[in-house]
Amino acid sequence: MGILDLFLQTSSSVSLLGALLVVLLVYLVSSSSFSSQEHRKEPPGPRPLPLLGNLLQLDLKRTYHSLLMLSKKYGSVFTIYLGRKKVVVLAGYKTVKEALVNCAEEFGDRDPMLIMQETSGGHGVIWSNGDAWKEMRRFTLTNLRDYGMGKKACEEKIIEECQYLTEVFNKFKGEAFDTTQPLSCAVSNIICSMVYGNRFEYDDPEFTSLVYRSNKQFQLLASASVQLYNLFPWIGKFFSNPKAVKKMIEDNKEQNLKLFRRLKETLSPQMCRGFVDAFLVQKEHMEKSENSNSHYHDKNLMLTVLNLFAAGTDTTATTLRWALLLMTKYPQIQDQVQEELRRVIGSRQVQVEDRKNLPFTDAVIHETQRLANIAPLSLPHKTSQDVTFQGHFIEKGTTVYPLLTSVLYDEHEWEKPHSFYPAHFLNKEGKFVKRDAFMPFSAGRRVCLGESLARMELFIFFVTFLQHFRFSCPPGVSEDDLDLTPCVGLSLTPPAHKICAIPCM
């Protein structure tokens, strides 16, 4: 054996020994931390491995399902480690409600994933915290209400969009088609009318590219490679998805800058057309008052608009896709909905006030939201202070996952949690009943700010569809063939499918 070979072998052995010593040191530190966890009565959980934590025990394609299984062993409050990152998981209706509602202040901060922190810089209304978040949420809610959210004006916009969408469905003449693009465009136009002050044509390339990128971004954010990037940024260069997400966000920013410039050129402070106009007017007012602590700046405008566009499109459009797929899968339930619609409102235009007279239809919409479970993990929260919760100590700054899937599928709250069962929302007399464990919009300080808009959209769109069309399987496909296994992204979307919309006579 030559001296060089011996040196290389010795050098390699020393490197390996050094690596093992580092791993051992990390293990001892983590073991010490784990012992401290038990001593302070922190939430229990599976023992983490050095560096990796509990990643090997999770299916990163269905993290929510893995956490649900772990909750059955470790209880409704437990700890896992995503790499070195400690996460407390909350499971079950009573626990999630106690944390998000009864302890809203302690569990009310947001913990942005790394990729969103890098692209948002802590601005906007979804990933921000502190005074900036409070001010942007207050301003956004106030102005969305001013531009129709939850009011008659918004109802009229939704009804108008239903007419455009009905024309699109009719063009397929009963042949099978994919509902993804038309539903996304229609729902997005509602938020666009409030944000920009106008709607877009469904074939407008500027508009369709915004919609496409927002939808694709939702899919990629929950991919295993992006999740690993959030935990181990140095591996990002080996994966394309993190780069793709950043590119999509930058492209959407560039496109919005063009829209902002056009709006600014025609801005009239006395006649604001939408949220962007109102923000620009407020920004100008703050600049004149020389308020150096103002949150009204270009970055907050951009990120808030991107937040509204993405959240205002994906969740509602995805829920409507699930609704039409479920009507196709369960034609007998579709029969009951259409019978109720014919009996109560006939062929006239549905209005929000009709909801109280359509208990079965309302129950079907709610059950769709429950079963679709489109936000199974919610978005990550963070404790704003040390808190003792259900006998467990959780320190300030700890990431918290409210496991919404465990609420919507809670076996103690729902008679048939894994079945499509509209009777969950009906009493013995067939009247609609609210259920406390119905929590698709989350709860507490971070409850979805567009909940009232989404509820209105779901009702008017769904009823209009069922008034005008009979939804059925493509030729050669039976109801039993329709797959309900969701595709996992930041939200759970239906698997790729086509359905037929047969015009009602």
PDB file of N, CA and C in Angstrom, residues 21-98:
ATOM      1  N   LEU A  21     -18.716  11.959  15.307  1.00  0.00           N
ATOM      2  CA  LEU A  21     -18.660  12.719  16.547  1.00  0.00           C
ATOM      3  C   LEU A  21     -19.666  13.866  16.545  1.00  0.00           C
ATOM      4  N   VAL A  22     -19.805  14.524  15.377  1.00  0.00           N
ATOM      5  CA  VAL A  22     -20.783  15.611  15.258  1.00  0.00           C
ATOM      6  C   VAL A  22     -22.189  15.077  15.468  1.00  0.00           C
ATOM      7  N   VAL A  23     -22.482  13.926  14.806  1.00  0.00           N
ATOM      8  CA  VAL A  23     -23.805  13.323  14.958  1.00  0.00           C
ATOM      9  C   VAL A  23     -24.070  12.947  16.407  1.00  0.00           C
ATOM     10  N   LEU A  24     -23.036  12.373  17.061  1.00  0.00           N
ATOM     11  CA  LEU A  24     -23.179  11.983  18.462  1.00  0.00           C
ATOM     12  C   LEU A  24     -23.441  13.197  19.342  1.00  0.00           C
ATOM     13  N   LEU A  25     -22.712  14.286  19.070  1.00  0.00           N
ATOM     14  CA  LEU A  25     -22.889  15.514  19.847  1.00  0.00           C
ATOM     15  C   LEU A  25     -24.305  16.053  19.681  1.00  0.00           C
ATOM     16  N   VAL A  26     -24.775  16.083  18.423  1.00  0.00           N
ATOM     17  CA  VAL A  26     -26.146  16.554  18.167  1.00  0.00           C
ATOM     18  C   VAL A  26     -27.152  15.668  18.880  1.00  0.00           C
ATOM     19  N   TYR A  27     -26.893  14.356  18.853  1.00  0.00           N
ATOM     20  CA  TYR A  27     -27.803  13.407  19.510  1.00  0.00           C
ATOM     21  C   TYR A  27     -27.871  13.656  21.010  1.00  0.00           C
ATOM     22  N   LEU A  28     -26.682  13.895  21.622  1.00  0.00           N
ATOM     23  CA  LEU A  28     -26.655  14.152  23.059  1.00  0.00           C
ATOM     24  C   LEU A  28     -27.387  15.434  23.406  1.00  0.00           C
ATOM     25  N   VAL A  29     -27.213  16.451  22.559  1.00  0.00           N
ATOM     26  CA  VAL A  29     -27.917  17.723  22.784  1.00  0.00           C
ATOM     27  C   VAL A  29     -29.415  17.521  22.647  1.00  0.00           C
ATOM     28  N   SER A  30     -29.809  16.783  21.601  1.00  0.00           N
ATOM     29  CA  SER A  30     -31.246  16.562  21.401  1.00  0.00           C
ATOM     30  C   SER A  30     -31.817  15.684  22.499  1.00  0.00           C
ATOM     31  N   SER A  31     -31.012  14.713  22.984  1.00  0.00           N
ATOM     32  CA  SER A  31     -31.472  13.868  24.086  1.00  0.00           C
ATOM     33  C   SER A  31     -31.670  14.691  25.335  1.00  0.00           C
ATOM     34  N   SER A  32     -30.707  15.617  25.573  1.00  0.00           N
ATOM     35  CA  SER A  32     -30.815  16.509  26.727  1.00  0.00           C
ATOM     36  C   SER A  32     -32.047  17.363  26.618  1.00  0.00           C
ATOM     37  N   SER A  33     -32.272  17.845  25.388  1.00  0.00           N
ATOM     38  CA  SER A  33     -33.466  18.673  25.145  1.00  0.00           C
ATOM     39  C   SER A  33     -34.722  17.864  25.383  1.00  0.00           C
ATOM     40  N   PHE A  34     -34.659  16.567  24.949  1.00  0.00           N
ATOM     41  CA  PHE A  34     -35.829  15.702  25.102  1.00  0.00           C
ATOM     42  C   PHE A  34     -36.118  15.439  26.580  1.00  0.00           C
ATOM     43  N   SER A  35     -35.026  15.234  27.372  1.00  0.00           N
ATOM     44  CA  SER A  35     -35.210  15.017  28.805  1.00  0.00           C
ATOM     45  C   SER A  35     -35.814  16.250  29.451  1.00  0.00           C
ATOM     46  N   SER A  36     -35.340  17.425  28.982  1.00  0.00           N
ATOM     47  CA  SER A  36     -35.877  18.685  29.496  1.00  0.00           C
ATOM     48  C   SER A  36     -37.355  18.784  29.158  1.00  0.00           C
ATOM     49  N   GLN A  37     -37.698  18.291  27.953  1.00  0.00           N
ATOM     50  CA  GLN A  37     -39.099  18.317  27.521  1.00  0.00           C
ATOM     51  C   GLN A  37     -39.965  17.541  28.499  1.00  0.00           C
ATOM     52  N   GLU A  38     -39.472  16.340  28.904  1.00  0.00           N
ATOM     53  CA  GLU A  38     -40.245  15.535  29.843  1.00  0.00           C
ATOM     54  C   GLU A  38     -40.322  16.216  31.214  1.00  0.00           C
ATOM     55  N   HIS A  39     -39.177  16.824  31.626  1.00  0.00           N
ATOM     56  CA  HIS A  39     -39.119  17.461  32.941  1.00  0.00           C
ATOM     57  C   HIS A  39     -40.107  18.621  33.035  1.00  0.00           C
ATOM     58  N   ARG A  40     -40.211  19.398  31.948  1.00  0.00           N
ATOM     59  CA  ARG A  40     -41.100  20.562  31.972  1.00  0.00           C
ATOM     60  C   ARG A  40     -42.524  20.206  31.557  1.00  0.00           C
ATOM     61  N   LYS A  41     -42.799  18.931  31.394  1.00  0.00           N
ATOM     62  CA  LYS A  41     -44.125  18.467  30.996  1.00  0.00           C
ATOM     63  C   LYS A  41     -44.565  19.074  29.664  1.00  0.00           C
ATOM     64  N   GLU A  42     -43.613  19.135  28.736  1.00  0.00           N
ATOM     65  CA  GLU A  42     -43.971  19.574  27.382  1.00  0.00           C
ATOM     66  C   GLU A  42     -44.756  18.449  26.720  1.00  0.00           C
ATOM     67  N   PRO A  43     -45.473  18.746  25.635  1.00  0.00           N
ATOM     68  CA  PRO A  43     -46.291  17.710  24.996  1.00  0.00           C
ATOM     69  C   PRO A  43     -45.458  16.502  24.589  1.00  0.00           C
ATOM     70  N   PRO A  44     -45.998  15.300  24.748  1.00  0.00           N
ATOM     71  CA  PRO A  44     -45.253  14.082  24.391  1.00  0.00           C
ATOM     72  C   PRO A  44     -45.138  13.950  22.879  1.00  0.00           C
ATOM     73  N   GLY A  45     -44.407  12.941  22.441  1.00  0.00           N
ATOM     74  CA  GLY A  45     -44.285  12.697  21.011  1.00  0.00           C
ATOM     75  C   GLY A  45     -43.228  11.656  20.731  1.00  0.00           C
ATOM     76  N   PRO A  46     -43.120  11.220  19.494  1.00  0.00           N
ATOM     77  CA  PRO A  46     -42.112  10.215  19.141  1.00  0.00           C
ATOM     78  C   PRO A  46     -40.704  10.774  19.309  1.00  0.00           C
ATOM     79  N   ARG A  47     -39.763   9.931  19.700  1.00  0.00           N
ATOM     80  CA  ARG A  47     -38.387  10.372  19.930  1.00  0.00           C
ATOM     81  C   ARG A  47     -37.755  10.771  18.598  1.00  0.00           C
ATOM     82  N   PRO A  48     -37.175  11.971  18.537  1.00  0.00           N
ATOM     83  CA  PRO A  48     -36.586  12.416  17.269  1.00  0.00           C
ATOM     84  C   PRO A  48     -35.194  11.850  17.041  1.00  0.00           C
ATOM     85  N   LEU A  49     -34.821  11.694  15.782  1.00  0.00           N
ATOM     86  CA  LEU A  49     -33.460  11.325  15.408  1.00  0.00           C
ATOM     87  C   LEU A  49     -32.615  12.594  15.302  1.00  0.00           C
ATOM     88  N   PRO A  50     -31.306  12.475  15.470  1.00  0.00           N
ATOM     89  CA  PRO A  50     -30.453  13.647  15.258  1.00  0.00           C
ATOM     90  C   PRO A  50     -30.626  14.188  13.839  1.00  0.00           C
ATOM     91  N   LEU A  51     -30.653  15.492  13.717  1.00  0.00           N
ATOM     92  CA  LEU A  51     -30.750  16.205  12.442  1.00  0.00           C
ATOM     93  C   LEU A  51     -32.090  15.998  11.733  1.00  0.00           C
ATOM     94  N   LEU A  52     -32.533  14.749  11.592  1.00  0.00           N
ATOM     95  CA  LEU A  52     -33.752  14.469  10.830  1.00  0.00           C
ATOM     96  C   LEU A  52     -35.024  14.661  11.648  1.00  0.00           C
ATOM     97  N   GLY A  53     -34.916  14.600  12.976  1.00  0.00           N
ATOM     98  CA  GLY A  53     -36.119  14.689  13.788  1.00  0.00           C
ATOM     99  C   GLY A  53     -37.011  13.490  13.542  1.00  0.00           C
ATOM    100  N   ASN A  54     -38.288  13.745  13.239  1.00  0.00           N
ATOM    101  CA  ASN A  54     -39.259  12.656  12.986  1.00  0.00           C
ATOM    102  C   ASN A  54     -39.638  12.533  11.516  1.00  0.00           C
ATOM    103  N   LEU A  55     -38.801  13.092  10.636  1.00  0.00           N
ATOM    104  CA  LEU A  55     -39.146  13.102   9.216  1.00  0.00           C
ATOM    105  C   LEU A  55     -39.365  11.705   8.652  1.00  0.00           C
ATOM    106  N   LEU A  56     -38.624  10.716   9.148  1.00  0.00           N
ATOM    107  CA  LEU A  56     -38.758   9.356   8.618  1.00  0.00           C
ATOM    108  C   LEU A  56     -40.084   8.718   9.012  1.00  0.00           C
ATOM    109  N   GLN A  57     -40.778   9.335   9.971  1.00  0.00           N
ATOM    110  CA  GLN A  57     -42.073   8.796  10.400  1.00  0.00           C
ATOM    111  C   GLN A  57     -43.245   9.480   9.697  1.00  0.00           C
ATOM    112  N   LEU A  58     -42.923  10.410   8.798  1.00  0.00           N
ATOM    113  CA  LEU A  58     -43.964  11.173   8.117  1.00  0.00           C
ATOM    114  C   LEU A  58     -43.974  10.887   6.618  1.00  0.00           C
ATOM    115  N   ASP A  59     -45.151  10.825   6.050  1.00  0.00           N
ATOM    116  CA  ASP A  59     -45.313  10.797   4.601  1.00  0.00           C
ATOM    117  C   ASP A  59     -45.433  12.252   4.154  1.00  0.00           C
ATOM    118  N   LEU A  60     -44.373  12.817   3.591  1.00  0.00           N
ATOM    119  CA  LEU A  60     -44.378  14.243   3.249  1.00  0.00           C
ATOM    120  C   LEU A  60     -45.364  14.580   2.137  1.00  0.00           C
ATOM    121  N   LYS A  61     -45.870  13.554   1.447  1.00  0.00           N
ATOM    122  CA  LYS A  61     -46.909  13.810   0.453  1.00  0.00           C
ATOM    123  C   LYS A  61     -48.288  13.915   1.109  1.00  0.00           C
ATOM    124  N   ARG A  62     -48.401  13.342   2.310  1.00  0.00           N
ATOM    125  CA  ARG A  62     -49.665  13.424   3.068  1.00  0.00           C
ATOM    126  C   ARG A  62     -49.327  13.625   4.540  1.00  0.00           C
ATOM    127  N   THR A  63     -48.654  14.725   4.815  1.00  0.00           N
ATOM    128  CA  THR A  63     -48.223  14.999   6.188  1.00  0.00           C
ATOM    129  C   THR A  63     -49.399  15.010   7.152  1.00  0.00           C
ATOM    130  N   TYR A  64     -50.517  15.592   6.712  1.00  0.00           N
ATOM    131  CA  TYR A  64     -51.697  15.695   7.577  1.00  0.00           C
ATOM    132  C   TYR A  64     -52.181  14.320   8.020  1.00  0.00           C
ATOM    133  N   HIS A  65     -52.090  13.332   7.135  1.00  0.00           N
ATOM    134  CA  HIS A  65     -52.548  11.979   7.472  1.00  0.00           C
ATOM    135  C   HIS A  65     -51.601  11.333   8.491  1.00  0.00           C
ATOM    136  N   SER A  66     -50.295  11.536   8.285  1.00  0.00           N
ATOM    137  CA  SER A  66     -49.319  10.990   9.239  1.00  0.00           C
ATOM    138  C   SER A  66     -49.540  11.585  10.626  1.00  0.00           C
ATOM    139  N   LEU A  67     -49.799  12.882  10.684  1.00  0.00           N
ATOM    140  CA  LEU A  67     -50.021  13.540  11.979  1.00  0.00           C
ATOM    141  C   LEU A  67     -51.306  13.041  12.628  1.00  0.00           C
ATOM    142  N   LEU A  68     -52.315  12.780  11.810  1.00  0.00           N
ATOM    143  CA  LEU A  68     -53.568  12.257  12.341  1.00  0.00           C
ATOM    144  C   LEU A  68     -53.345  10.892  12.988  1.00  0.00           C
ATOM    145  N   MET A  69     -52.530  10.056  12.341  1.00  0.00           N
ATOM    146  CA  MET A  69     -52.220   8.739  12.900  1.00  0.00           C
ATOM    147  C   MET A  69     -51.416   8.867  14.202  1.00  0.00           C
ATOM    148  N   LEU A  70     -50.474   9.805  14.230  1.00  0.00           N
ATOM    149  CA  LEU A  70     -49.674  10.004  15.445  1.00  0.00           C
ATOM    150  C   LEU A  70     -50.533  10.499  16.614  1.00  0.00           C
ATOM    151  N   SER A  71     -51.568  11.288  16.288  1.00  0.00           N
ATOM    152  CA  SER A  71     -52.436  11.805  17.357  1.00  0.00           C
ATOM    153  C   SER A  71     -53.185  10.677  18.067  1.00  0.00           C
ATOM    154  N   LYS A  72     -53.416   9.584  17.373  1.00  0.00           N
ATOM    155  CA  LYS A  72     -54.119   8.456  17.981  1.00  0.00           C
ATOM    156  C   LYS A  72     -53.232   7.773  19.034  1.00  0.00           C
ATOM    157  N   LYS A  73     -51.919   7.925  18.881  1.00  0.00           N
ATOM    158  CA  LYS A  73     -50.992   7.318  19.838  1.00  0.00           C
ATOM    159  C   LYS A  73     -50.583   8.292  20.942  1.00  0.00           C
ATOM    160  N   TYR A  74     -50.348   9.560  20.569  1.00  0.00           N
ATOM    161  CA  TYR A  74     -49.776  10.509  21.532  1.00  0.00           C
ATOM    162  C   TYR A  74     -50.785  11.502  22.094  1.00  0.00           C
ATOM    163  N   GLY A  75     -52.017  11.482  21.608  1.00  0.00           N
ATOM    164  CA  GLY A  75     -53.035  12.360  22.163  1.00  0.00           C
ATOM    165  C   GLY A  75     -53.281  13.620  21.354  1.00  0.00           C
ATOM    166  N   SER A  76     -54.113  14.488  21.893  1.00  0.00           N
ATOM    167  CA  SER A  76     -54.578  15.660  21.142  1.00  0.00           C
ATOM    168  C   SER A  76     -53.586  16.814  21.124  1.00  0.00           C
ATOM    169  N   VAL A  77     -52.555  16.748  21.977  1.00  0.00           N
ATOM    170  CA  VAL A  77     -51.479  17.761  21.967  1.00  0.00           C
ATOM    171  C   VAL A  77     -50.165  16.998  22.011  1.00  0.00           C
ATOM    172  N   PHE A  78     -49.403  17.031  20.931  1.00  0.00           N
ATOM    173  CA  PHE A  78     -48.144  16.286  20.911  1.00  0.00           C
ATOM    174  C   PHE A  78     -47.086  17.041  20.114  1.00  0.00           C
ATOM    175  N   THR A  79     -45.847  16.602  20.292  1.00  0.00           N
ATOM    176  CA  THR A  79     -44.703  17.266  19.673  1.00  0.00           C
ATOM    177  C   THR A  79     -44.055  16.374  18.630  1.00  0.00           C
ATOM    178  N   ILE A  80     -43.697  16.968  17.510  1.00  0.00           N
ATOM    179  CA  ILE A  80     -42.856  16.293  16.519  1.00  0.00           C
ATOM    180  C   ILE A  80     -41.717  17.240  16.163  1.00  0.00           C
ATOM    181  N   TYR A  81     -40.686  16.678  15.571  1.00  0.00           N
ATOM    182  CA  TYR A  81     -39.555  17.490  15.103  1.00  0.00           C
ATOM    183  C   TYR A  81     -39.425  17.322  13.589  1.00  0.00           C
ATOM    184  N   LEU A  82     -39.518  18.426  12.888  1.00  0.00           N
ATOM    185  CA  LEU A  82     -39.272  18.445  11.449  1.00  0.00           C
ATOM    186  C   LEU A  82     -37.825  18.905  11.276  1.00  0.00           C
ATOM    187  N   GLY A  83     -36.920  17.946  11.141  1.00  0.00           N
ATOM    188  CA  GLY A  83     -35.514  18.273  11.250  1.00  0.00           C
ATOM    189  C   GLY A  83     -35.255  18.733  12.673  1.00  0.00           C
ATOM    190  N   ARG A  84     -34.637  19.918  12.824  1.00  0.00           N
ATOM    191  CA  ARG A  84     -34.403  20.478  14.155  1.00  0.00           C
ATOM    192  C   ARG A  84     -35.583  21.312  14.645  1.00  0.00           C
ATOM    193  N   LYS A  85     -36.573  21.528  13.800  1.00  0.00           N
ATOM    194  CA  LYS A  85     -37.694  22.416  14.129  1.00  0.00           C
ATOM    195  C   LYS A  85     -38.740  21.686  14.960  1.00  0.00           C
ATOM    196  N   LYS A  86     -39.006  22.237  16.144  1.00  0.00           N
ATOM    197  CA  LYS A  86     -40.021  21.643  17.020  1.00  0.00           C
ATOM    198  C   LYS A  86     -41.401  22.161  16.645  1.00  0.00           C
ATOM    199  N   VAL A  87     -42.354  21.245  16.518  1.00  0.00           N
ATOM    200  CA  VAL A  87     -43.725  21.598  16.155  1.00  0.00           C
ATOM    201  C   VAL A  87     -44.682  20.938  17.143  1.00  0.00           C
ATOM    202  N   VAL A  88     -45.609  21.713  17.673  1.00  0.00           N
ATOM    203  CA  VAL A  88     -46.677  21.158  18.511  1.00  0.00           C
ATOM    204  C   VAL A  88     -47.924  21.021  17.651  1.00  0.00           C
ATOM    205  N   VAL A  89     -48.491  19.824  17.633  1.00  0.00           N
ATOM    206  CA  VAL A  89     -49.681  19.537  16.817  1.00  0.00           C
ATOM    207  C   VAL A  89     -50.909  19.496  17.721  1.00  0.00           C
ATOM    208  N   LEU A  90     -51.973  20.165  17.287  1.00  0.00           N
ATOM    209  CA  LEU A  90     -53.245  20.168  18.015  1.00  0.00           C
ATOM    210  C   LEU A  90     -54.250  19.351  17.216  1.00  0.00           C
ATOM    211  N   ALA A  91     -54.878  18.376  17.841  1.00  0.00           N
ATOM    212  CA  ALA A  91     -55.790  17.476  17.139  1.00  0.00           C
ATOM    213  C   ALA A  91     -57.141  17.391  17.847  1.00  0.00           C
ATOM    214  N   GLY A  92     -58.214  17.275  17.061  1.00  0.00           N
ATOM    215  CA  GLY A  92     -59.557  17.141  17.608  1.00  0.00           C
ATOM    216  C   GLY A  92     -60.240  18.479  17.809  1.00  0.00           C
ATOM    217  N   TYR A  93     -61.551  18.483  17.661  1.00  0.00           N
ATOM    218  CA  TYR A  93     -62.324  19.730  17.728  1.00  0.00           C
ATOM    219  C   TYR A  93     -62.114  20.491  19.032  1.00  0.00           C
ATOM    220  N   LYS A  94     -62.267  19.806  20.172  1.00  0.00           N
ATOM    221  CA  LYS A  94     -62.206  20.508  21.458  1.00  0.00           C
ATOM    222  C   LYS A  94     -60.843  21.157  21.686  1.00  0.00           C
ATOM    223  N   THR A  95     -59.785  20.468  21.324  1.00  0.00           N
ATOM    224  CA  THR A  95     -58.435  20.996  21.528  1.00  0.00           C
ATOM    225  C   THR A  95     -58.147  22.165  20.595  1.00  0.00           C
ATOM    226  N   VAL A  96     -58.485  22.010  19.317  1.00  0.00           N
ATOM    227  CA  VAL A  96     -58.236  23.086  18.347  1.00  0.00           C
ATOM    228  C   VAL A  96     -59.046  24.324  18.700  1.00  0.00           C
ATOM    229  N   LYS A  97     -60.309  24.133  19.097  1.00  0.00           N
ATOM    230  CA  LYS A  97     -61.130  25.287  19.470  1.00  0.00           C
ATOM    231  C   LYS A  97     -60.574  25.965  20.720  1.00  0.00           C
ATOM    232  N   GLU A  98     -60.177  25.181  21.715  1.00  0.00           N
ATOM    233  CA  GLU A  98     -59.651  25.764  22.947  1.00  0.00           C
ATOM    234  C   GLU A  98     -58.423  26.623  22.654  1.00  0.00           C
TER     235      GLU A  98
END
